[in-house]
Amino acid sequence: MSSSNRILTILGSTGSIGIQTLQVLESSTEKYELGFITANSKIDKLEEQALKLNPYGVAISDEKYYHEFKNKTKFKGKILCGEEGVLEAAAFEKNDLVVSALVGFSGVQPTLSAINSSTTVALANKETLVSAGSLIMNAAKEKKVPIIAVDSEHSAVLQCLIGESLDSVEKIILTASGGPFWTTPEEEFESLSVEQALEHPNWAMGNKITIDSATMINKGFEVIEAHWLFGLPINQIEVLIHPQSIIHSLVQFVDGSVKAQLGMPDMRIPIAYSLSYPKRLNYSFPRLDLSDIGILTFEMPDYFRFPCLKLAYDAIDKGGSATAVLNAANEIAVHAFLSNKISLPEIAHLIGNALDKINNIGQPTLNEIVETDKETRLFVTNLINENYK
Ligand code: MG
């Protein structure tokens, strides 16, 4: 590896954000080299990426797939195994930037591993801050490591805050498309299918986050994420429904002025910004044409049809390990919905149940968060097995 180029490691390179990150790098005018790319089970995709892009190494978190990959691969670089391997990839000493694009709680420890190795993190895994926000932000502060948001809303807020001081912020307004069911009547929610839930109107994303958008817990996660990233109390973070997904978020200041960031709903734009921040590079992504779009509309969120959004506010109000419970319960419930075991509204019931029953820990350590995560998964899995056979 030559020392002049920036070295990037992508955790979760075969997922939606990982693939789009590689597309951004390919069309970038700056030279990058890849440290590690990692996958869980999509080893064919990983092989294709590794042979084409020639990273220093790869890591495969599922051991079964590691062995399968190792036996048949033509890739000549380093091959790391299991969760330990992903942690090692995150902590690779040559990394200049780690893109954390893992899905779910699995992102927590690798992200922490990158921070503890004093590497800048471009964070696309929102469950990390939902589950372990205080821990992650304290570690980042201690190591003086910037955490740059990849999520379109947080990228928008970051861009609106350039040149401003936090004291002059009155509130952050996170926009939400409302997902595929924003106009669906309440009585139809019970019978909504997995296929319907996977059809997001504006954004092409992975399955987990698409279901999270359908229940709108995704927006609740983003409120929690914004709270940690920008250091604002939860009552200064609002949600506004904006079905066209053109305004990606807004910041209102103490003088009544409001800044917004606009763009096409294309994740490659916030990904590119997170890689070059605070600079901007030239990209030829499709341009926004407001005269073509014509009308932008806005509505208040509906906590009645989308109780998951309310549960997210409740969890952060409760504080401590409650948001880790929120996340773990949601991961299990979403998986059960995707396997046709429960209906969409049951996701909120299961999360509410877990938040009521699981013991809350005030200032959880990493171990306590990991234990809370496990306990919640078991609790919700048992509830599903007892009630929804
Ligand atoms: Mg988002």
PDB file of C-alpha atoms in Angstrom, residues 95-314:
ATOM      1  CA  ASN A  95      -7.112   3.025   8.410  1.00  0.00           C
ATOM      2  CA  ASP A  96      -7.724   6.751   7.883  1.00  0.00           C
ATOM      3  CA  LEU A  97     -11.494   6.333   7.801  1.00  0.00           C
ATOM      4  CA  VAL A  98     -13.843   3.524   8.729  1.00  0.00           C
ATOM      5  CA  VAL A  99     -17.280   3.460   7.115  1.00  0.00           C
ATOM      6  CA  SER A 100     -19.557   1.674   9.578  1.00  0.00           C
ATOM      7  CA  ALA A 101     -22.362   0.273   7.438  1.00  0.00           C
ATOM      8  CA  LEU A 102     -23.252  -2.844   9.402  1.00  0.00           C
ATOM      9  CA  VAL A 103     -26.898  -3.561  10.157  1.00  0.00           C
ATOM     10  CA  GLY A 104     -28.246  -3.551  13.702  1.00  0.00           C
ATOM     11  CA  PHE A 105     -26.543  -4.096  17.050  1.00  0.00           C
ATOM     12  CA  SER A 106     -23.666  -5.882  15.304  1.00  0.00           C
ATOM     13  CA  GLY A 107     -22.332  -2.398  14.478  1.00  0.00           C
ATOM     14  CA  VAL A 108     -21.698  -1.352  18.104  1.00  0.00           C
ATOM     15  CA  GLN A 109     -18.425  -3.100  18.919  1.00  0.00           C
ATOM     16  CA  PRO A 110     -16.688  -2.682  15.542  1.00  0.00           C
ATOM     17  CA  THR A 111     -17.550   1.059  15.611  1.00  0.00           C
ATOM     18  CA  LEU A 112     -16.106   1.308  19.112  1.00  0.00           C
ATOM     19  CA  SER A 113     -13.058  -0.626  17.934  1.00  0.00           C
ATOM     20  CA  ALA A 114     -12.430   1.951  15.163  1.00  0.00           C
ATOM     21  CA  ILE A 115     -12.875   4.859  17.612  1.00  0.00           C
ATOM     22  CA  ASN A 116     -10.518   3.277  20.135  1.00  0.00           C
ATOM     23  CA  SER A 117      -7.918   3.010  17.345  1.00  0.00           C
ATOM     24  CA  SER A 118      -8.303   6.801  16.871  1.00  0.00           C
ATOM     25  CA  THR A 119      -9.835   6.451  13.407  1.00  0.00           C
ATOM     26  CA  THR A 120     -12.482   8.805  12.011  1.00  0.00           C
ATOM     27  CA  VAL A 121     -15.810   7.040  11.566  1.00  0.00           C
ATOM     28  CA  ALA A 122     -18.403   7.665   8.859  1.00  0.00           C
ATOM     29  CA  LEU A 123     -21.421   6.242  10.648  1.00  0.00           C
ATOM     30  CA  ALA A 124     -24.251   4.715   8.651  1.00  0.00           C
ATOM     31  CA  ASN A 125     -25.265   2.233  11.348  1.00  0.00           C
ATOM     32  CA  LYS A 126     -27.830   4.141  13.405  1.00  0.00           C
ATOM     33  CA  GLU A 127     -28.450   1.246  15.818  1.00  0.00           C
ATOM     34  CA  THR A 128     -24.962   1.923  17.228  1.00  0.00           C
ATOM     35  CA  LEU A 129     -25.953   5.309  18.658  1.00  0.00           C
ATOM     36  CA  VAL A 130     -29.434   4.082  19.601  1.00  0.00           C
ATOM     37  CA  SER A 131     -28.015   1.188  21.640  1.00  0.00           C
ATOM     38  CA  ALA A 132     -24.820   2.723  22.993  1.00  0.00           C
ATOM     39  CA  GLY A 133     -24.938   6.478  22.293  1.00  0.00           C
ATOM     40  CA  SER A 134     -23.407   7.656  25.552  1.00  0.00           C
ATOM     41  CA  LEU A 135     -20.600   5.108  25.408  1.00  0.00           C
ATOM     42  CA  ILE A 136     -19.762   5.849  21.762  1.00  0.00           C
ATOM     43  CA  MET A 137     -19.802   9.636  22.174  1.00  0.00           C
ATOM     44  CA  ASN A 138     -17.650   9.468  25.327  1.00  0.00           C
ATOM     45  CA  ALA A 139     -15.104   7.249  23.560  1.00  0.00           C
ATOM     46  CA  ALA A 140     -15.057   9.576  20.531  1.00  0.00           C
ATOM     47  CA  LYS A 141     -14.532  12.595  22.792  1.00  0.00           C
ATOM     48  CA  GLU A 142     -11.744  10.894  24.691  1.00  0.00           C
ATOM     49  CA  LYS A 143      -9.925   9.811  21.511  1.00  0.00           C
ATOM     50  CA  LYS A 144     -10.768  13.115  19.737  1.00  0.00           C
ATOM     51  CA  VAL A 145     -12.266  11.112  16.876  1.00  0.00           C
ATOM     52  CA  PRO A 146     -14.853  12.796  14.636  1.00  0.00           C
ATOM     53  CA  ILE A 147     -18.024  10.820  13.947  1.00  0.00           C
ATOM     54  CA  ILE A 148     -19.500  11.890  10.635  1.00  0.00           C
ATOM     55  CA  ALA A 149     -23.117  11.022   9.948  1.00  0.00           C
ATOM     56  CA  VAL A 150     -23.928   9.220   6.717  1.00  0.00           C
ATOM     57  CA  ASP A 151     -27.702   9.245   7.194  1.00  0.00           C
ATOM     58  CA  SER A 152     -29.249  11.813   4.830  1.00  0.00           C
ATOM     59  CA  GLU A 153     -31.044  13.692   7.643  1.00  0.00           C
ATOM     60  CA  HIS A 154     -27.976  14.004   9.848  1.00  0.00           C
ATOM     61  CA  SER A 155     -25.815  14.913   6.898  1.00  0.00           C
ATOM     62  CA  ALA A 156     -28.343  17.694   6.197  1.00  0.00           C
ATOM     63  CA  VAL A 157     -28.153  18.951   9.799  1.00  0.00           C
ATOM     64  CA  LEU A 158     -24.347  18.800   9.722  1.00  0.00           C
ATOM     65  CA  GLN A 159     -24.337  20.918   6.544  1.00  0.00           C
ATOM     66  CA  CYS A 160     -26.817  23.425   8.055  1.00  0.00           C
ATOM     67  CA  LEU A 161     -24.637  23.771  11.170  1.00  0.00           C
ATOM     68  CA  ILE A 162     -21.438  24.705   9.295  1.00  0.00           C
ATOM     69  CA  GLY A 163     -20.339  28.122  10.588  1.00  0.00           C
ATOM     70  CA  GLU A 164     -22.961  28.154  13.374  1.00  0.00           C
ATOM     71  CA  SER A 165     -22.630  27.676  17.111  1.00  0.00           C
ATOM     72  CA  LEU A 166     -24.810  25.196  18.973  1.00  0.00           C
ATOM     73  CA  ASP A 167     -25.995  27.999  21.321  1.00  0.00           C
ATOM     74  CA  SER A 168     -27.787  29.639  18.421  1.00  0.00           C
ATOM     75  CA  VAL A 169     -29.773  26.518  17.521  1.00  0.00           C
ATOM     76  CA  GLU A 170     -33.418  26.580  18.620  1.00  0.00           C
ATOM     77  CA  LYS A 171     -34.358  23.227  17.158  1.00  0.00           C
ATOM     78  CA  ILE A 172     -33.541  20.575  14.618  1.00  0.00           C
ATOM     79  CA  ILE A 173     -36.349  19.436  12.337  1.00  0.00           C
ATOM     80  CA  LEU A 174     -35.805  15.971  10.876  1.00  0.00           C
ATOM     81  CA  THR A 175     -37.891  15.328   7.804  1.00  0.00           C
ATOM     82  CA  ALA A 176     -39.540  11.938   7.224  1.00  0.00           C
ATOM     83  CA  SER A 177     -41.146  10.607   4.071  1.00  0.00           C
ATOM     84  CA  GLY A 178     -43.718   8.761   6.190  1.00  0.00           C
ATOM     85  CA  GLY A 179     -42.793   5.521   4.420  1.00  0.00           C
ATOM     86  CA  PRO A 180     -45.105   3.362   2.296  1.00  0.00           C
ATOM     87  CA  PHE A 181     -48.080   3.572   4.715  1.00  0.00           C
ATOM     88  CA  TRP A 182     -48.291   7.277   5.426  1.00  0.00           C
ATOM     89  CA  THR A 183     -51.759   7.477   3.795  1.00  0.00           C
ATOM     90  CA  THR A 184     -52.932   3.964   4.811  1.00  0.00           C
ATOM     91  CA  PRO A 185     -56.018   3.967   7.103  1.00  0.00           C
ATOM     92  CA  GLU A 186     -55.502   2.583  10.604  1.00  0.00           C
ATOM     93  CA  GLU A 187     -57.853  -0.405  10.134  1.00  0.00           C
ATOM     94  CA  GLU A 188     -55.715  -1.753   7.263  1.00  0.00           C
ATOM     95  CA  PHE A 189     -52.446  -1.914   9.239  1.00  0.00           C
ATOM     96  CA  GLU A 190     -53.193  -5.343  10.713  1.00  0.00           C
ATOM     97  CA  SER A 191     -53.288  -6.981   7.272  1.00  0.00           C
ATOM     98  CA  LEU A 192     -50.316  -5.240   5.599  1.00  0.00           C
ATOM     99  CA  SER A 193     -47.958  -7.736   3.965  1.00  0.00           C
ATOM    100  CA  VAL A 194     -44.176  -7.985   3.997  1.00  0.00           C
ATOM    101  CA  GLU A 195     -44.140  -7.248   0.244  1.00  0.00           C
ATOM    102  CA  GLN A 196     -46.147  -4.036   0.744  1.00  0.00           C
ATOM    103  CA  ALA A 197     -43.871  -2.970   3.602  1.00  0.00           C
ATOM    104  CA  LEU A 198     -40.762  -3.516   1.499  1.00  0.00           C
ATOM    105  CA  GLU A 199     -41.907  -1.070  -1.188  1.00  0.00           C
ATOM    106  CA  HIS A 200     -40.542   2.253  -0.026  1.00  0.00           C
ATOM    107  CA  PRO A 201     -41.782   5.156  -2.173  1.00  0.00           C
ATOM    108  CA  ASN A 202     -38.520   7.173  -2.346  1.00  0.00           C
ATOM    109  CA  TRP A 203     -35.441   5.355  -1.093  1.00  0.00           C
ATOM    110  CA  ALA A 204     -33.851   2.066  -2.161  1.00  0.00           C
ATOM    111  CA  MET A 205     -32.498   0.520   1.056  1.00  0.00           C
ATOM    112  CA  GLY A 206     -31.887  -2.808   2.791  1.00  0.00           C
ATOM    113  CA  ASN A 207     -34.804  -4.864   4.208  1.00  0.00           C
ATOM    114  CA  LYS A 208     -34.291  -4.024   7.902  1.00  0.00           C
ATOM    115  CA  ILE A 209     -34.289  -0.254   7.436  1.00  0.00           C
ATOM    116  CA  THR A 210     -37.177  -0.429   4.944  1.00  0.00           C
ATOM    117  CA  ILE A 211     -39.395  -2.119   7.559  1.00  0.00           C
ATOM    118  CA  ASP A 212     -38.136   0.408  10.116  1.00  0.00           C
ATOM    119  CA  SER A 213     -39.315   3.136   7.737  1.00  0.00           C
ATOM    120  CA  ALA A 214     -42.716   1.482   7.354  1.00  0.00           C
ATOM    121  CA  THR A 215     -43.263   1.544  11.158  1.00  0.00           C
ATOM    122  CA  MET A 216     -41.449   4.915  11.369  1.00  0.00           C
ATOM    123  CA  ILE A 217     -39.241   3.649  14.187  1.00  0.00           C
ATOM    124  CA  ASN A 218     -36.459   4.573  11.797  1.00  0.00           C
ATOM    125  CA  LYS A 219     -37.321   8.228  12.407  1.00  0.00           C
ATOM    126  CA  GLY A 220     -37.360   7.619  16.161  1.00  0.00           C
ATOM    127  CA  PHE A 221     -33.869   6.125  15.852  1.00  0.00           C
ATOM    128  CA  GLU A 222     -32.804   9.202  13.917  1.00  0.00           C
ATOM    129  CA  VAL A 223     -34.108  11.493  16.682  1.00  0.00           C
ATOM    130  CA  ILE A 224     -31.951   9.548  19.153  1.00  0.00           C
ATOM    131  CA  GLU A 225     -29.019   9.619  16.732  1.00  0.00           C
ATOM    132  CA  ALA A 226     -29.367  13.417  16.331  1.00  0.00           C
ATOM    133  CA  HIS A 227     -29.502  13.835  20.110  1.00  0.00           C
ATOM    134  CA  TRP A 228     -26.103  12.142  20.457  1.00  0.00           C
ATOM    135  CA  LEU A 229     -24.418  13.488  17.326  1.00  0.00           C
ATOM    136  CA  PHE A 230     -25.315  17.137  17.871  1.00  0.00           C
ATOM    137  CA  GLY A 231     -25.595  17.180  21.668  1.00  0.00           C
ATOM    138  CA  LEU A 232     -29.115  18.625  21.769  1.00  0.00           C
ATOM    139  CA  PRO A 233     -31.860  17.635  24.232  1.00  0.00           C
ATOM    140  CA  ILE A 234     -34.661  15.571  22.774  1.00  0.00           C
ATOM    141  CA  ASN A 235     -37.240  18.374  23.139  1.00  0.00           C
ATOM    142  CA  GLN A 236     -35.249  20.418  20.612  1.00  0.00           C
ATOM    143  CA  ILE A 237     -35.508  17.694  17.963  1.00  0.00           C
ATOM    144  CA  GLU A 238     -38.743  17.492  15.980  1.00  0.00           C
ATOM    145  CA  VAL A 239     -40.048  15.324  13.169  1.00  0.00           C
ATOM    146  CA  LEU A 240     -41.857  16.729  10.132  1.00  0.00           C
ATOM    147  CA  ILE A 241     -43.493  14.584   7.463  1.00  0.00           C
ATOM    148  CA  HIS A 242     -42.322  15.577   3.990  1.00  0.00           C
ATOM    149  CA  PRO A 243     -43.437  12.890   1.527  1.00  0.00           C
ATOM    150  CA  GLN A 244     -41.219  14.012  -1.393  1.00  0.00           C
ATOM    151  CA  SER A 245     -37.891  13.498   0.492  1.00  0.00           C
ATOM    152  CA  ILE A 246     -36.284  16.548  -1.147  1.00  0.00           C
ATOM    153  CA  ILE A 247     -35.604  18.601   1.994  1.00  0.00           C
ATOM    154  CA  HIS A 248     -33.429  16.253   4.026  1.00  0.00           C
ATOM    155  CA  SER A 249     -33.679  18.212   7.295  1.00  0.00           C
ATOM    156  CA  LEU A 250     -33.748  21.732   8.719  1.00  0.00           C
ATOM    157  CA  VAL A 251     -32.215  23.738  11.547  1.00  0.00           C
ATOM    158  CA  GLN A 252     -34.102  26.624  13.160  1.00  0.00           C
ATOM    159  CA  PHE A 253     -31.994  29.295  14.900  1.00  0.00           C
ATOM    160  CA  VAL A 254     -32.693  31.642  17.818  1.00  0.00           C
ATOM    161  CA  ASP A 255     -33.356  34.586  15.490  1.00  0.00           C
ATOM    162  CA  GLY A 256     -36.150  32.699  13.722  1.00  0.00           C
ATOM    163  CA  SER A 257     -34.065  31.947  10.638  1.00  0.00           C
ATOM    164  CA  VAL A 258     -34.282  28.413   9.235  1.00  0.00           C
ATOM    165  CA  LYS A 259     -31.683  26.622   7.099  1.00  0.00           C
ATOM    166  CA  ALA A 260     -32.537  23.533   5.076  1.00  0.00           C
ATOM    167  CA  GLN A 261     -30.480  21.175   2.953  1.00  0.00           C
ATOM    168  CA  LEU A 262     -32.039  19.869  -0.258  1.00  0.00           C
ATOM    169  CA  GLY A 263     -31.083  17.237  -2.773  1.00  0.00           C
ATOM    170  CA  MET A 264     -32.268  14.254  -4.735  1.00  0.00           C
ATOM    171  CA  PRO A 265     -33.190  11.244  -2.557  1.00  0.00           C
ATOM    172  CA  ASP A 266     -29.947   9.477  -3.501  1.00  0.00           C
ATOM    173  CA  MET A 267     -27.839   8.040  -0.649  1.00  0.00           C
ATOM    174  CA  ARG A 268     -24.672   8.452  -2.700  1.00  0.00           C
ATOM    175  CA  ILE A 269     -24.822  12.224  -2.044  1.00  0.00           C
ATOM    176  CA  PRO A 270     -24.641  12.060   1.789  1.00  0.00           C
ATOM    177  CA  ILE A 271     -22.193   9.129   1.532  1.00  0.00           C
ATOM    178  CA  ALA A 272     -19.900  11.220  -0.693  1.00  0.00           C
ATOM    179  CA  TYR A 273     -20.107  14.141   1.758  1.00  0.00           C
ATOM    180  CA  SER A 274     -19.216  11.908   4.693  1.00  0.00           C
ATOM    181  CA  LEU A 275     -16.114  10.688   2.837  1.00  0.00           C
ATOM    182  CA  SER A 276     -14.831  14.124   1.862  1.00  0.00           C
ATOM    183  CA  TYR A 277     -16.161  16.211   4.809  1.00  0.00           C
ATOM    184  CA  PRO A 278     -15.631  19.110   5.279  1.00  0.00           C
ATOM    185  CA  LYS A 279     -14.633  19.367   1.608  1.00  0.00           C
ATOM    186  CA  ARG A 280     -16.939  18.764  -1.338  1.00  0.00           C
ATOM    187  CA  LEU A 281     -15.788  16.832  -4.398  1.00  0.00           C
ATOM    188  CA  ASN A 282     -17.144  16.804  -7.946  1.00  0.00           C
ATOM    189  CA  TYR A 283     -19.686  14.101  -8.664  1.00  0.00           C
ATOM    190  CA  SER A 284     -22.085  13.700 -11.560  1.00  0.00           C
ATOM    191  CA  PHE A 285     -25.003  12.299  -9.550  1.00  0.00           C
ATOM    192  CA  PRO A 286     -28.456  13.339 -10.903  1.00  0.00           C
ATOM    193  CA  ARG A 287     -29.217  16.995 -10.127  1.00  0.00           C
ATOM    194  CA  LEU A 288     -32.257  18.348  -8.313  1.00  0.00           C
ATOM    195  CA  ASP A 289     -34.727  20.156 -10.584  1.00  0.00           C
ATOM    196  CA  LEU A 290     -37.237  21.976  -8.372  1.00  0.00           C
ATOM    197  CA  SER A 291     -39.333  23.179 -11.325  1.00  0.00           C
ATOM    198  CA  ASP A 292     -39.775  19.532 -12.279  1.00  0.00           C
ATOM    199  CA  ILE A 293     -40.799  18.576  -8.723  1.00  0.00           C
ATOM    200  CA  GLY A 294     -43.137  21.577  -8.430  1.00  0.00           C
ATOM    201  CA  ILE A 295     -44.662  21.118  -4.990  1.00  0.00           C
ATOM    202  CA  LEU A 296     -43.150  20.268  -1.626  1.00  0.00           C
ATOM    203  CA  THR A 297     -45.618  19.380   1.145  1.00  0.00           C
ATOM    204  CA  PHE A 298     -45.386  19.006   4.934  1.00  0.00           C
ATOM    205  CA  GLU A 299     -47.520  17.439   7.658  1.00  0.00           C
ATOM    206  CA  MET A 300     -47.311  16.701  11.370  1.00  0.00           C
ATOM    207  CA  PRO A 301     -46.342  13.122  12.347  1.00  0.00           C
ATOM    208  CA  ASP A 302     -49.106  10.749  13.491  1.00  0.00           C
ATOM    209  CA  TYR A 303     -48.172   8.947  16.712  1.00  0.00           C
ATOM    210  CA  PHE A 304     -51.443   7.027  16.707  1.00  0.00           C
ATOM    211  CA  ARG A 305     -50.876   5.054  13.492  1.00  0.00           C
ATOM    212  CA  PHE A 306     -47.116   5.039  14.061  1.00  0.00           C
ATOM    213  CA  PRO A 307     -46.702   4.252  17.791  1.00  0.00           C
ATOM    214  CA  CYS A 308     -43.067   3.149  17.269  1.00  0.00           C
ATOM    215  CA  LEU A 309     -42.102   6.789  16.828  1.00  0.00           C
ATOM    216  CA  LYS A 310     -43.626   7.608  20.206  1.00  0.00           C
ATOM    217  CA  LEU A 311     -41.872   4.592  21.794  1.00  0.00           C
ATOM    218  CA  ALA A 312     -38.520   5.962  20.644  1.00  0.00           C
ATOM    219  CA  TYR A 313     -39.185   9.310  22.384  1.00  0.00           C
ATOM    220  CA  ASP A 314     -40.327   7.387  25.508  1.00  0.00           C
TER     221      ASP A 314
END
